[in-house]
Each structure stands twice: as structure tokens, then as C-alpha cells.
Coordinates of C-alpha atoms in Angstrom, one line a residue:
M1175 CA 0.0 0.0 0.0
L1176 CA 2.9 2.4 0.7
T1177 CA 4.3 1.8 -2.8
L1178 CA 0.9 2.4 -4.3
R1179 CA 0.5 5.7 -2.4
R1180 CA 3.9 6.8 -3.6
A1181 CA 2.9 6.0 -7.2
L1182 CA -0.3 8.0 -7.0
R1183 CA 1.7 11.1 -6.2
L1184 CA 2.8 11.1 -9.8
R1185 CA 0.5 13.0 -12.2
S1186 CA 0.8 10.3 -14.9
A1187 CA -0.2 7.6 -12.4
R1188 CA -3.2 9.6 -11.3
L1189 CA -4.3 10.2 -14.9
S1190 CA -3.8 6.6 -15.8
A1191 CA -5.7 5.5 -12.7
V1192 CA -8.7 7.6 -13.8
V1193 CA -8.6 6.0 -17.2
L1194 CA -8.5 2.5 -15.7
V1195 CA -11.4 3.4 -13.4
V1196 CA -13.5 4.6 -16.3
V1197 CA -12.7 1.4 -18.2
A1198 CA -13.6 -0.7 -15.1
V1199 CA -16.9 1.1 -14.7
A1200 CA -17.7 0.6 -18.4
A1201 CA -16.7 -3.1 -18.1
V1202 CA -19.1 -3.7 -15.1
F1203 CA -22.0 -1.5 -16.2
G1204 CA -21.4 -1.5 -20.0
H1205 CA -24.8 -2.9 -21.0
R1206 CA -26.6 -0.4 -18.8
L1207 CA -24.5 2.5 -19.9
A1208 CA -24.8 1.8 -23.6
P1209 CA -27.3 4.2 -25.1
L1210 CA -28.7 1.5 -27.4
D1211 CA -28.8 -2.3 -27.7
P1212 CA -25.3 -3.2 -29.0
L1213 CA -26.8 -6.2 -31.0
A1214 CA -29.8 -4.3 -32.5
Q1215 CA -29.6 -3.9 -36.3
D1216 CA -31.1 -0.9 -38.1
S1217 CA -31.2 -1.5 -41.9
R1218 CA -32.1 2.1 -42.5
H1219 CA -28.8 3.4 -41.2
L1220 CA -26.0 1.2 -42.5
L1221 CA -22.5 2.7 -42.3
S1222 CA -23.9 6.1 -41.3
G1223 CA -21.7 8.8 -39.8
P1224 CA -22.1 10.4 -36.4
T1225 CA -25.6 11.7 -35.8
A1226 CA -27.7 12.7 -32.8
G1227 CA -29.0 9.2 -32.5
H1228 CA -25.7 7.5 -33.1
L1229 CA -22.9 9.6 -31.7
L1230 CA -20.1 7.4 -33.3
G1231 CA -22.2 6.2 -36.3
T1232 CA -23.2 2.7 -37.2
D1233 CA -21.4 -0.3 -38.6
S1234 CA -22.2 -2.4 -41.7
L1235 CA -25.2 -4.0 -40.0
G1236 CA -26.6 -0.8 -38.6
R1237 CA -25.5 -1.4 -35.1
D1238 CA -24.6 1.6 -32.9
V1239 CA -20.8 1.8 -32.6
L1240 CA -20.8 3.6 -29.3
S1241 CA -23.0 1.0 -27.7
R1242 CA -20.8 -1.8 -29.0
L1243 CA -17.7 0.0 -27.9
V1244 CA -19.0 0.4 -24.3
A1245 CA -20.5 -3.1 -24.2
G1246 CA -17.4 -4.7 -25.5
T1247 CA -15.3 -3.3 -22.7
G1248 CA -16.5 -6.0 -20.3
S1249 CA -15.5 -8.9 -22.4
S1250 CA -12.1 -7.3 -23.2
L1251 CA -11.3 -6.6 -19.5
V1252 CA -12.6 -10.0 -18.3
A1253 CA -10.5 -11.8 -20.9
T1254 CA -7.4 -9.8 -19.9
L1255 CA -7.9 -10.5 -16.2
E1256 CA -8.4 -14.2 -16.9
A1257 CA -5.2 -14.4 -18.9
V1258 CA -3.1 -12.4 -16.3
G1259 CA -4.6 -14.5 -13.5
A1260 CA -3.7 -17.7 -15.1
A1261 CA -0.2 -16.5 -15.9
L1262 CA 0.3 -15.2 -12.3
V1263 CA -1.0 -18.4 -10.6
V1264 CA 1.1 -20.8 -12.8
G1265 CA 4.2 -18.6 -12.9
V1266 CA 4.4 -17.6 -9.3
A1267 CA 3.6 -21.0 -8.0
L1268 CA 6.3 -22.6 -10.1
G1269 CA 8.8 -19.8 -9.5
V1270 CA 8.6 -19.8 -5.7
G1271 CA 8.1 -23.5 -5.5
S1272 CA 11.3 -24.2 -7.4
L1273 CA 13.3 -22.8 -4.5
W1274 CA 11.6 -24.8 -1.8
L1275 CA 10.6 -28.2 -3.2
G1276 CA 13.9 -29.7 -4.1
R1277 CA 16.3 -30.2 -7.0
G1278 CA 14.0 -32.5 -8.9
Y1279 CA 11.1 -30.0 -8.9
E1280 CA 13.4 -27.2 -9.7
W1281 CA 14.8 -28.9 -12.8
T1282 CA 11.3 -30.0 -14.0
S1283 CA 9.9 -26.5 -13.6
L1284 CA 12.8 -24.9 -15.4
R1285 CA 12.5 -27.2 -18.3
F1286 CA 8.7 -26.7 -18.4
I1287 CA 9.2 -22.9 -18.6
D1288 CA 11.9 -23.2 -21.2
A1289 CA 9.5 -25.3 -23.3
L1290 CA 6.7 -22.7 -23.0
Q1291 CA 9.0 -20.0 -24.2
T1292 CA 9.8 -21.9 -27.4
L1293 CA 6.2 -22.3 -28.4
P1294 CA 4.9 -20.2 -31.3
Y1295 CA 2.2 -17.8 -30.0
V1296 CA -0.6 -18.1 -32.5
V1297 CA 0.0 -21.8 -33.3
F1298 CA -0.2 -22.7 -29.6
V1299 CA -3.4 -20.8 -29.0
V1300 CA -5.0 -22.3 -32.1
A1301 CA -4.0 -25.8 -31.0
V1302 CA -5.4 -25.3 -27.5
V1303 CA -8.7 -23.8 -28.9
G1304 CA -8.9 -26.7 -31.4
V1305 CA -8.6 -29.3 -28.6
L1306 CA -10.7 -27.6 -25.9
G1307 CA -13.1 -25.7 -28.1
N1308 CA -13.3 -22.1 -29.4
G1309 CA -14.3 -20.2 -26.3
L1310 CA -13.1 -17.3 -24.2
A1311 CA -11.9 -19.4 -21.2
Q1312 CA -9.9 -21.8 -23.4
A1313 CA -8.2 -19.0 -25.3
M1314 CA -7.3 -17.2 -22.0
I1315 CA -5.8 -20.4 -20.6
A1316 CA -3.5 -20.6 -23.6
I1317 CA -2.5 -17.0 -23.3
G1318 CA -1.9 -17.4 -19.5
L1319 CA 0.4 -20.3 -20.0
L1320 CA 2.4 -18.4 -22.6
Y1321 CA 2.9 -15.4 -20.3
S1322 CA 3.6 -17.5 -17.1
P1323 CA 7.4 -17.6 -17.8
V1324 CA 7.5 -13.9 -17.1
F1325 CA 6.0 -14.3 -13.6
F1326 CA 8.2 -17.4 -13.1
R1327 CA 11.4 -15.5 -13.7
V1328 CA 10.4 -12.5 -11.7
S1329 CA 9.1 -14.3 -8.6
R1330 CA 12.0 -16.8 -8.6
A1331 CA 14.7 -14.0 -8.9
A1332 CA 13.0 -11.9 -6.1
S1333 CA 12.6 -14.9 -3.8
L1334 CA 16.1 -16.1 -4.4
T1335 CA 17.5 -12.8 -3.2
L1336 CA 15.3 -12.8 -0.1
L1337 CA 16.1 -16.4 0.9
R1338 CA 19.7 -15.4 1.4
A1339 CA 18.7 -12.6 3.8
Q1340 CA 19.9 -13.0 7.4
Y1341 CA 16.4 -12.6 8.9
V1342 CA 15.2 -15.5 6.8
E1343 CA 18.1 -17.7 7.9
A1344 CA 17.5 -16.8 11.5
A1345 CA 13.8 -17.7 11.2
E1346 CA 14.8 -21.1 9.8
L1347 CA 17.2 -21.7 12.7
F1348 CA 14.5 -20.9 15.2
G1349 CA 12.3 -23.6 13.6
A1350 CA 9.9 -21.5 11.5
G1351 CA 8.1 -23.4 8.7
R1352 CA 8.5 -22.6 5.1
L1353 CA 4.9 -21.6 4.7
W1354 CA 5.2 -19.1 7.6
I1355 CA 8.4 -17.7 6.2
L1356 CA 6.8 -17.3 2.8
R1357 CA 3.7 -15.6 4.2
T1358 CA 5.5 -13.4 6.7
H1359 CA 8.9 -12.4 5.2
L1360 CA 8.8 -13.1 1.4
W1361 CA 5.3 -12.4 0.1
S1362 CA 5.2 -8.7 1.2
K1363 CA 8.6 -8.1 -0.3
I1364 CA 8.0 -9.6 -3.7
L1365 CA 4.4 -8.4 -4.0
P1366 CA 5.4 -4.9 -5.5
T1367 CA 7.5 -6.7 -8.1
I1368 CA 4.7 -9.0 -9.0
A1369 CA 2.3 -6.1 -9.1
V1370 CA 4.5 -4.3 -11.6
T1371 CA 4.8 -7.4 -13.7
A1372 CA 1.0 -8.0 -13.6
A1373 CA 0.4 -4.4 -14.9
Q1374 CA 2.8 -4.9 -17.7
A1375 CA 1.5 -8.3 -18.5
G1376 CA -2.0 -6.9 -18.5
A1377 CA -1.1 -4.5 -21.2
E1378 CA 0.4 -7.2 -23.3
C1379 CA -2.4 -9.7 -22.6
L1380 CA -5.0 -7.0 -23.7
L1381 CA -3.2 -6.7 -27.0
A1382 CA -3.1 -10.5 -27.3
V1383 CA -6.8 -10.8 -26.5
Q1384 CA -7.8 -8.2 -29.1
S1385 CA -5.5 -9.8 -31.6
L1386 CA -7.3 -13.1 -31.1
S1387 CA -10.7 -11.4 -31.3
F1388 CA -9.5 -9.8 -34.6
L1389 CA -8.9 -13.3 -35.9
G1390 CA -12.2 -14.6 -34.5
I1391 CA -10.7 -16.7 -31.7
G1392 CA -12.2 -16.4 -28.2
V1393 CA -15.4 -14.2 -28.0
Q1394 CA -17.7 -15.2 -30.8
P1395 CA -19.7 -12.8 -32.9
P1396 CA -22.1 -11.1 -32.6
A1397 CA -20.8 -10.3 -29.1
P1398 CA -19.0 -7.0 -29.3
T1399 CA -15.2 -6.9 -28.7
W1400 CA -12.7 -4.2 -29.6
G1401 CA -10.7 -6.5 -31.8
G1402 CA -13.9 -7.8 -33.5
M1403 CA -15.0 -4.3 -34.2
L1404 CA -11.6 -3.4 -35.7
A1405 CA -11.8 -6.5 -38.0
D1406 CA -15.3 -5.5 -39.1
D1407 CA -14.4 -1.9 -39.8
L1408 CA -11.4 -2.9 -42.0
G1409 CA -13.7 -4.4 -44.5
F1410 CA -15.4 -1.1 -45.2
L1411 CA -12.6 1.4 -45.4
A1412 CA -13.9 2.9 -48.6
Q1413 CA -17.2 3.9 -46.9
Q1414 CA -15.8 4.7 -43.4
P1415 CA -12.0 5.3 -43.4
W1416 CA -12.2 6.7 -39.9
A1417 CA -14.1 3.8 -38.3
P1418 CA -11.1 1.6 -37.3
F1419 CA -9.6 4.4 -35.3
I1420 CA -12.4 4.2 -32.7
P1421 CA -11.7 0.7 -31.3
A1422 CA -8.0 1.1 -32.0
L1423 CA -7.9 4.3 -29.9
A1424 CA -9.7 2.5 -27.0
I1425 CA -7.1 -0.2 -27.1
M1426 CA -4.2 2.3 -27.2
I1427 CA -5.5 4.4 -24.3
T1428 CA -6.1 1.4 -22.1
V1429 CA -2.7 -0.2 -22.9
G1430 CA -0.9 3.1 -22.3
A1431 CA -2.6 3.6 -18.9
L1432 CA -1.6 0.1 -17.8
N1433 CA 2.0 0.7 -18.8
A1434 CA 2.0 4.1 -17.1
V1435 CA 0.8 2.6 -13.8
A1436 CA 3.4 -0.2 -14.0
D1437 CA 6.2 2.4 -14.6
A1438 CA 4.9 4.5 -11.7
V1439 CA 4.8 1.6 -9.3
S1440 CA 8.2 0.4 -10.4
D1441 CA 9.8 3.8 -9.8
S1442 CA 8.0 4.3 -6.5
A1443 CA 9.1 0.9 -5.2
D1444 CA 12.8 2.0 -5.3
L1445 CA 12.3 5.1 -3.2
P1446 CA 13.4 5.3 0.5
L1447 CA 10.7 5.3 3.2
D1448 CA 10.8 9.1 3.7
A1449 CA 11.0 10.1 0.1
S1450 CA 8.4 11.1 -2.4
P1451 CA 8.5 10.9 -6.2
T1452 CA 8.2 14.6 -6.5
A1453 CA 10.7 15.5 -3.8
A1454 CA 13.3 12.8 -4.3
G1455 CA 16.7 14.1 -5.0
T1456 CA 16.0 17.7 -4.1
A1457 CA 17.9 17.8 -0.8
D1458 CA 21.2 19.6 -0.8
P1459 CA 24.0 17.2 -0.1
V1460 CA 26.3 20.0 1.1
Q1461 CA 25.7 20.8 4.8
E1462 CA 27.2 23.6 6.8
V1463 CA 29.7 22.7 9.5
P1464 CA 29.0 24.2 12.9
D1465 CA 31.6 26.6 14.2
A1466 CA 32.1 24.5 17.3
A1467 CA 33.3 21.6 15.1
V1468 CA 36.0 23.6 13.4
P1469 CA 39.4 23.2 15.2
V1470 CA 41.0 26.4 16.3
R1471 CA 44.7 26.8 15.6

């Protein structure tokens, strides 16, 4: 919490937090906030421009673009959270466990992570969807597995440094269990690093989710998604050359906000306890020497 409070002192972090709050509200209440039914078709207004009834125009089937953009936020955010959650659980569990469960488990987990890093992204996702079925949960499991090596490396490196600390060795000498040490000494120390990694992975997973939606993998039409809207708009560039910029701008703003929050938390985690992001480094290193301390000759 202290690191988060430090990060929110930065203007970029506050602005990004506002953007993410707006995205979260749209994700939760998207169908209620949408001015029209996102699936309703109006054959009288096909590919129309912005009007009073359709602020962002309509698509090729006469559906309101603004309503589909707002309603598609929920599926985009849920898919991203599922992918990041799967990557975090698999990666952190394997990364921390590789330091506690013996040489055999460590060797197996390292080889498993190395194997995941060699898999082609699209081919692996298509293979998983082909075996488990073309659904949102199946695609997110595949994305989560592909991003789990990031959490594995980060959690393992952070835990390895802390395990050599003197207070952890002292706790082991006094008979403390591994679970107690992990909960008391390690987890609070590696949590900021995992939070930064999760924010960065969220931005990358959001792009991956929209890429799959663009290819028709995951959320199935006619359910609105930002990637699906982008794919539909590219087929009618002659009639609406500006239409693809609407979902693309939503993706860019959300990804940029996630990256800005990750950078702010990363910068704030390195500050001393009595420093702030705005005041760090402003103290004058040159101090006056009292007269009493100057020797008299």
C-alpha cells in the first residue's frame, strides 16, 4: 500500500488510474451505460456517420458503434484479467516452489518454462482452442500459459535474493516453517515486483486478446469486442475510413494507462521510506559545518 500511495503522487499515475477506473466502470455496467442495444440492427442506417441518434455512427449491419464499444469493454477486460490471473498463478507457484521443493522439482519447472518460451504464440493458441473448443476461457488459458514464464522468472529471482537474507536464515534456525516464512517475510517483499509485472502483462495480454478477437478466436460474434469491431471496420474502409480508429484508440489508451501505472509503481518501489516521487533528489548534499566543530589553531 505504501508503494501504491507513492505511485499515486505522480501525475501520470493519477491520470492513468482515472482512465482505468473509467474502463472498469464501463466493463461492469457496460450494457446499462450503452445508449442502445449493441446487438440491435437498423437496416435504414447502414454505415452512417455520427448523428444525434448514433454519436459514433453505425457499422455495416446498422448497429450503434458507441453502444458496441462500451458493451465490448466488459469482455475485453474480463478476458485480460483471466489471462493475467492464469499466468500469475502458474508462474508464481512454479517460480517460488522451485526454491523450496527440491532439486527435482526445480529442474522440472525450469524445463517446463523453457519449453513454453519456445512455443509459437498463434499456433499454440489455435491448437489449444482446437482441442478444448473455441471459447473465451480456453483462449485465455492458452495466453496465460504463454505469459507464465514472465512471472516465473520475476518471482524466482525476487525470492532467491530474499532467501539469502539473514532474517530468513534466522527464522529457519528458530524452527519457522517454510509456509510461515513465505507468508511473513517473502510475500510482502515480492508483491510490489509481482504487481508491476502484472500491470505490464495486463497491457500485453490486452493486446493479445484483441489480436485473437480480430482473428475470430475467443469471444464469438455477434458479441462485441474491440478486436472484432476493428476487424469488421477494416472491410469497409472505402465507406468509413475513420471507423477503425475508434476501437484502436480504446485499445491504445487502455494499454498506455496500464504501462504508465506499471512504470509509476516500479519507480516508487525503489524510493526510501521518507522520500516522495516529486521531492526525491531535491535535498542539498552540502551541509554547513557548525563553528564548534571547526578546530582552532
